Coordinates of C-alpha atoms in Angstrom, one line a residue:
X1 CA 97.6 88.0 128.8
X2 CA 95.7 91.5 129.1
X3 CA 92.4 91.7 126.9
X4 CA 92.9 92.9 124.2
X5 CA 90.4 96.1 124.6
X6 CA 92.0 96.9 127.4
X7 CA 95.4 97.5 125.5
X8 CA 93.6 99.2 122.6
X9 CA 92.3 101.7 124.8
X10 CA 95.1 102.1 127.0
X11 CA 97.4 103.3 124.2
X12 CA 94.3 104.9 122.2
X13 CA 94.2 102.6 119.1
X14 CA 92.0 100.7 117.5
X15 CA 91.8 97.5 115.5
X16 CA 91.4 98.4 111.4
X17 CA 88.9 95.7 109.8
X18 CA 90.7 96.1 106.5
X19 CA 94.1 94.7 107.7
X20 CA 91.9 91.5 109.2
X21 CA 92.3 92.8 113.0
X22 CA 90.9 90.3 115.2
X23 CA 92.9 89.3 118.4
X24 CA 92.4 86.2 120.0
X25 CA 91.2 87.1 123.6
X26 CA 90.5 83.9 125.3
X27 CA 93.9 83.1 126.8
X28 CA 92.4 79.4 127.3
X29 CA 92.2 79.1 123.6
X30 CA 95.3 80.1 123.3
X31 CA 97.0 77.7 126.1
X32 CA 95.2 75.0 124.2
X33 CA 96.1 76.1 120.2
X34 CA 99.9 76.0 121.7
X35 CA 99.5 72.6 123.4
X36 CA 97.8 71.2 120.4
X37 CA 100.7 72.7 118.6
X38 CA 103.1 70.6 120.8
X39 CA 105.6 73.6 121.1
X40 CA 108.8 72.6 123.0
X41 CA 112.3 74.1 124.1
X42 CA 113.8 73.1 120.6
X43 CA 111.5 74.8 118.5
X44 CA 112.2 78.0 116.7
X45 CA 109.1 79.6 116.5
X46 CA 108.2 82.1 113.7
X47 CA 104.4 83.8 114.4
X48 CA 102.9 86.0 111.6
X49 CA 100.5 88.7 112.6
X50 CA 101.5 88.6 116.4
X51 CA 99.0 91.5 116.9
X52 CA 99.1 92.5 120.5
X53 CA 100.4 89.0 121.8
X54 CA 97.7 86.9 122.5
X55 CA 99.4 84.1 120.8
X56 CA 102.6 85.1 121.7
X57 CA 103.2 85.2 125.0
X58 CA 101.8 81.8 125.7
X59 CA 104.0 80.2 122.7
X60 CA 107.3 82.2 124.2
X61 CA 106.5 80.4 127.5
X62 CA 107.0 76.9 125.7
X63 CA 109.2 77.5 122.6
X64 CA 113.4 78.4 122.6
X65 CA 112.6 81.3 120.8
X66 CA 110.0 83.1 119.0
X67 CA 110.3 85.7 116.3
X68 CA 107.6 87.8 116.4
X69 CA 106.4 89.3 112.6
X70 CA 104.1 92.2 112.9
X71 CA 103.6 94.5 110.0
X72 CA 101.0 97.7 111.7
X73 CA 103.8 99.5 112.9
X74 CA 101.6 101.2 115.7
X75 CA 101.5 97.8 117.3
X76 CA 105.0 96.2 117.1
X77 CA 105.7 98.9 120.0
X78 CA 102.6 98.0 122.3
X79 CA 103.6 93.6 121.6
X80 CA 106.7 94.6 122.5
X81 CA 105.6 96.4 125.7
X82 CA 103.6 93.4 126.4
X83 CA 106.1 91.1 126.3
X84 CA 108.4 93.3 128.6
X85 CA 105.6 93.0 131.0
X86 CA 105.3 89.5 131.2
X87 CA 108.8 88.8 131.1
X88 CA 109.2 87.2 127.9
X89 CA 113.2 87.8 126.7
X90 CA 112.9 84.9 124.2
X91 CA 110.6 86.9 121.8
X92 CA 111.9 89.5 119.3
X93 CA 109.6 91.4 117.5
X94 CA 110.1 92.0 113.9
X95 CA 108.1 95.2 112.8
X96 CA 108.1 94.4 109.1
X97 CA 106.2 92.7 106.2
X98 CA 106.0 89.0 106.2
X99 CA 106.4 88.5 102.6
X100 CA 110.1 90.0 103.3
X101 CA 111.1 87.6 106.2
X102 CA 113.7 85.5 104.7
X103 CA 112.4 82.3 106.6
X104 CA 115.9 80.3 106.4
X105 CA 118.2 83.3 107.9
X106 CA 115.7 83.1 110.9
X107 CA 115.7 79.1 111.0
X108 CA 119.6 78.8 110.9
X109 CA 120.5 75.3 110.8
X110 CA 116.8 74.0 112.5
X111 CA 113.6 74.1 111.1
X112 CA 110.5 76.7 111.9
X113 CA 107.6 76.3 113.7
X114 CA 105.3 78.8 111.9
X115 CA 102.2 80.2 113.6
X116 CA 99.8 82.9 113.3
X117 CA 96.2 84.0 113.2
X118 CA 95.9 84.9 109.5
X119 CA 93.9 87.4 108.1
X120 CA 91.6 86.6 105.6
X121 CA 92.9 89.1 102.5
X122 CA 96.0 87.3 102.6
X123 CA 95.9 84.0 103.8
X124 CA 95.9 82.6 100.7
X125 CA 99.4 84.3 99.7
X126 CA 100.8 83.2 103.0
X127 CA 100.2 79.7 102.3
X128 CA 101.6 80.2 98.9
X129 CA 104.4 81.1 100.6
X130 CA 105.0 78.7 103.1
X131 CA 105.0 75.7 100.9
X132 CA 107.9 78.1 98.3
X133 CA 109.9 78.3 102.0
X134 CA 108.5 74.8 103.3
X135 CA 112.0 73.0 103.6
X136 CA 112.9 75.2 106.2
X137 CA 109.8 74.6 108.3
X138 CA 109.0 71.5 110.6
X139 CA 105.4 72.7 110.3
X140 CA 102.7 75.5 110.9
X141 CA 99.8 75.8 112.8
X142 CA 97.1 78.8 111.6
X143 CA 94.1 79.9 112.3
X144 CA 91.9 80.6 109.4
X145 CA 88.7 81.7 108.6
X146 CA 86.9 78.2 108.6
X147 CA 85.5 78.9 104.9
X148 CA 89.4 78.8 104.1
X149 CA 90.5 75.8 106.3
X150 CA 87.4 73.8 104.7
X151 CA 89.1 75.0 101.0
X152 CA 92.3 73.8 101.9
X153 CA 91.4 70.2 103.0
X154 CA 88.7 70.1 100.4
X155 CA 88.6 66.7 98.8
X156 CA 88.2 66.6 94.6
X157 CA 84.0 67.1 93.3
X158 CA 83.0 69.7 95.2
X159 CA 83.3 73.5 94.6
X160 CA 85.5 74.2 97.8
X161 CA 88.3 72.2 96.1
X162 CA 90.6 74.2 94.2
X163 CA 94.1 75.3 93.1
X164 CA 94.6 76.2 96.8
X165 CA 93.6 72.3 97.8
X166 CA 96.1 71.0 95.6
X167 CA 98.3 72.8 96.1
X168 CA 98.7 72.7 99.9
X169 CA 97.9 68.2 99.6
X170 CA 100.2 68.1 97.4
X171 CA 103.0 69.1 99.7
X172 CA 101.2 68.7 103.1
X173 CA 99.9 66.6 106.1
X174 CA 97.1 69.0 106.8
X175 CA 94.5 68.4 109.9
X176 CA 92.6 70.1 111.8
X177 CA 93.0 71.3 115.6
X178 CA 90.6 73.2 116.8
X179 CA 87.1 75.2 115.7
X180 CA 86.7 78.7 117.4
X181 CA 83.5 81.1 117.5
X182 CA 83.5 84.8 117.3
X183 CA 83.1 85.4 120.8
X184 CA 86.4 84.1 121.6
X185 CA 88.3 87.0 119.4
X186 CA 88.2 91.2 119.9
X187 CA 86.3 92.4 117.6
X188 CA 83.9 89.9 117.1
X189 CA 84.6 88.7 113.7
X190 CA 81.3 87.5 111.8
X191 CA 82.9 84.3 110.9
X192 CA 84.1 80.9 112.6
X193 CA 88.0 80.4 112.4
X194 CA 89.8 76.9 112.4
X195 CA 92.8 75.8 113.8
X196 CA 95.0 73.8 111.1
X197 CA 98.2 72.3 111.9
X198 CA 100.3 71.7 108.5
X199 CA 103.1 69.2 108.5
X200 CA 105.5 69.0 105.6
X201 CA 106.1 65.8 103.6
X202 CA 110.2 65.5 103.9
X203 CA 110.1 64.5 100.3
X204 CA 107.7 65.2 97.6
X205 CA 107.9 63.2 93.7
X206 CA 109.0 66.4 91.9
X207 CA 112.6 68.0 91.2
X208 CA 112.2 71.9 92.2
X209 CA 111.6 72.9 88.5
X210 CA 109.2 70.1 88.0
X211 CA 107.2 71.2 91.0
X212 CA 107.0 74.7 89.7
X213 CA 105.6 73.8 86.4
X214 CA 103.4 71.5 88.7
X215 CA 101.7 74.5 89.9
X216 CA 101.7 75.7 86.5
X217 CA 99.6 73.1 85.7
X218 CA 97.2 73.6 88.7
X219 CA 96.7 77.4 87.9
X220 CA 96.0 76.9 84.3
X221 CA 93.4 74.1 85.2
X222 CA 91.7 76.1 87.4
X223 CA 92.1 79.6 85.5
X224 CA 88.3 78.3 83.6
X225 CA 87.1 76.1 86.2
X226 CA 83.5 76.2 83.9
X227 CA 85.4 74.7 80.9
X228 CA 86.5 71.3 80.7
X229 CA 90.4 70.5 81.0
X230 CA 91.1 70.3 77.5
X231 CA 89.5 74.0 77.0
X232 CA 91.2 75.6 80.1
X233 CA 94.7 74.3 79.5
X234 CA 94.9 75.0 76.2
X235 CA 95.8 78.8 76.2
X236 CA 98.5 81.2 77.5
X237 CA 99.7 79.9 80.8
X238 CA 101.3 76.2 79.2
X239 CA 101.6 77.9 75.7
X240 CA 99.5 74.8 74.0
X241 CA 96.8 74.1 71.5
X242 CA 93.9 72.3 72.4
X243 CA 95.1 69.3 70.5
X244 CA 98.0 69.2 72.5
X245 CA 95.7 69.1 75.8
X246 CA 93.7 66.3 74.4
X247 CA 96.9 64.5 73.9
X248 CA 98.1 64.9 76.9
X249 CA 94.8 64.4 78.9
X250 CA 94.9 61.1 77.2
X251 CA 98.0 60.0 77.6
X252 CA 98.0 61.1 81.4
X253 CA 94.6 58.4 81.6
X254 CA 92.1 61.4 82.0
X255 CA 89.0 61.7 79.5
X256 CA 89.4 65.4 78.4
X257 CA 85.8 66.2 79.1
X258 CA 86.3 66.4 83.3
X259 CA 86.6 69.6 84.7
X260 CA 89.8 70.3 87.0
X261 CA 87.6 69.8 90.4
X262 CA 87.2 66.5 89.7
X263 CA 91.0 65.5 89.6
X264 CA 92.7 64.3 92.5
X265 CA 96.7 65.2 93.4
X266 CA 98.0 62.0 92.0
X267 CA 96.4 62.6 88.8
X268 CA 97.6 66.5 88.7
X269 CA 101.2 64.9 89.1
X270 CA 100.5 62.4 86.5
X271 CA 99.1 65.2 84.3
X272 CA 102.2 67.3 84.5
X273 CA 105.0 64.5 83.9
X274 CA 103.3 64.5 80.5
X275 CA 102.9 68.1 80.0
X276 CA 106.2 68.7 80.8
X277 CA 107.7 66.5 77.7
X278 CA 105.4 68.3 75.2
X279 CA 105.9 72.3 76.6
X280 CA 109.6 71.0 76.6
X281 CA 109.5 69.7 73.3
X282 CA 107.7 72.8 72.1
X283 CA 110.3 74.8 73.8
X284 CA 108.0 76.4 76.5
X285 CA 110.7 76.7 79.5
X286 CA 108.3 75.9 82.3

């Protein structure tokens, strides 16, 4: 692995803060985020944001294969130049956008490995994402800003929990790997990143449809996060009255006076089964 100044330079480039540039440069941080990651000759690997390699090369050395996703199309040549001169032939690089990666073409009959440094602008979409595509992945392993990975593991009561948290603990074993400093990435971000490793539950308690009006739910509890669940339910996202939310509230054993922070997955769940029979009922389609 070549630093990644050195390849900027080389090829007369240079990293654009607004796309979230930072590449990993320690290659011992690497070697550890892919043995931490527990990559093998089975997995399929799919890396978002491959940048110049830094994670790639190393994860091509342990994994079957490794699709490569990078969207600047003034580096897919240079990763790929990269990985010529290392020797890597298991890595293809796919010079495109990664919210047009059709995740089960690339997993065939397996299941994904997903990995990336994510930047920060559109982590959040990403993880959206993942958990739409999740039954085609074994797991992923990210790193985030650590602002983000604290968000995402959040527990309920604080103001780092959100639609985000329950979303990703609703479907997900999440922990964390690994905390890295600014030093170890060029340029020097101003923030601490965190490795997360995400492992998908193989079942989850909602049908596909349920699920999605699940996350219905979720959004419209935290679309007021000020007002308490009976105020920010009750409005355009579930189509009820605030009668209805109190109803419901009750019904689901929740006083309607909480806020949605306070909430944890299991009672989101519980929450939904009983909005779903009254936006139903009222003919809302979910």
């Amino acid at each position: 692995m070549r630093y990644p100044g050195t390849i900027l330079r080389h090829h007369n480039l240079l990293a654009r803060k607004e796309l979230g540039q930072n590449f990993l440069s320690d290659p011992r941080a690497a070697e550890m985020i892919v043995n931490r990651a527990e990559i093998s000759t089975s997995d399929i690997v799919l890396e978002i944001g491959a940048g110049l390699g830094a994670l790639t090369i190393p994860v091509a050395r342990k994994a079957g294969q490794i699709f490569a996703v990078e969207k600047d199309t003034r580096f897919a040549p240079v990763l790929k130049e990269e990985l010529d001169r290392e020797g890597i032939e298991n890595a293809e690089v796919l010079n495109m956008d990664i919210f047009k990666v059709d995740f089960y073409a690339l997993a065939g009959e397996k299941k994904l490995v997903v990995m990336g440094n994510l930047p920060y602008n559109i982590s959040s979409q990403i993880l959206i994402r993942l958990v739409e595509q999740r039954t085609c992945v074994k797991k992923a392993v990210f790193m985030l800003q650590k602002e983000l990975a604290q968000r995402i593991t959040a527990k309920p009561g604080g103001k780092t929990y959100g639609r985000l948290s329950v979303v990703m603990q609703y479907s997900a074993r999440i922990r964390s790997l690994a905390d890295l400093g600014p030093q170890l990435f060029f340029p020097k971000p101003e923030v601490d990143s965190r490795v997360i490793e995400i492992t998908f539950f193989e079942k989850t308690s909602l049908s596909r449809e349920k699920e999605k009006f699940l996350y219905k739910v979720i959004k419209a509890a935290f679309s007021k996060r000020r007002k308490t669940l009976k105020n920010s339910l009750s409005g355009r996202e579930l189509n009820i009255t605030p009668a209805q939310a109190h109803s419901a509230l009750k019904a689901a054993g929740i006083d309607p006076v909480k806020r949605a922070e306070t909430l944890h997955v299991s009672e989101f769940t519980g929450l939904s089964h009983v909005l779903w029979g009254i936006c139903k009922t009222g003919g809302e389609n979910g």
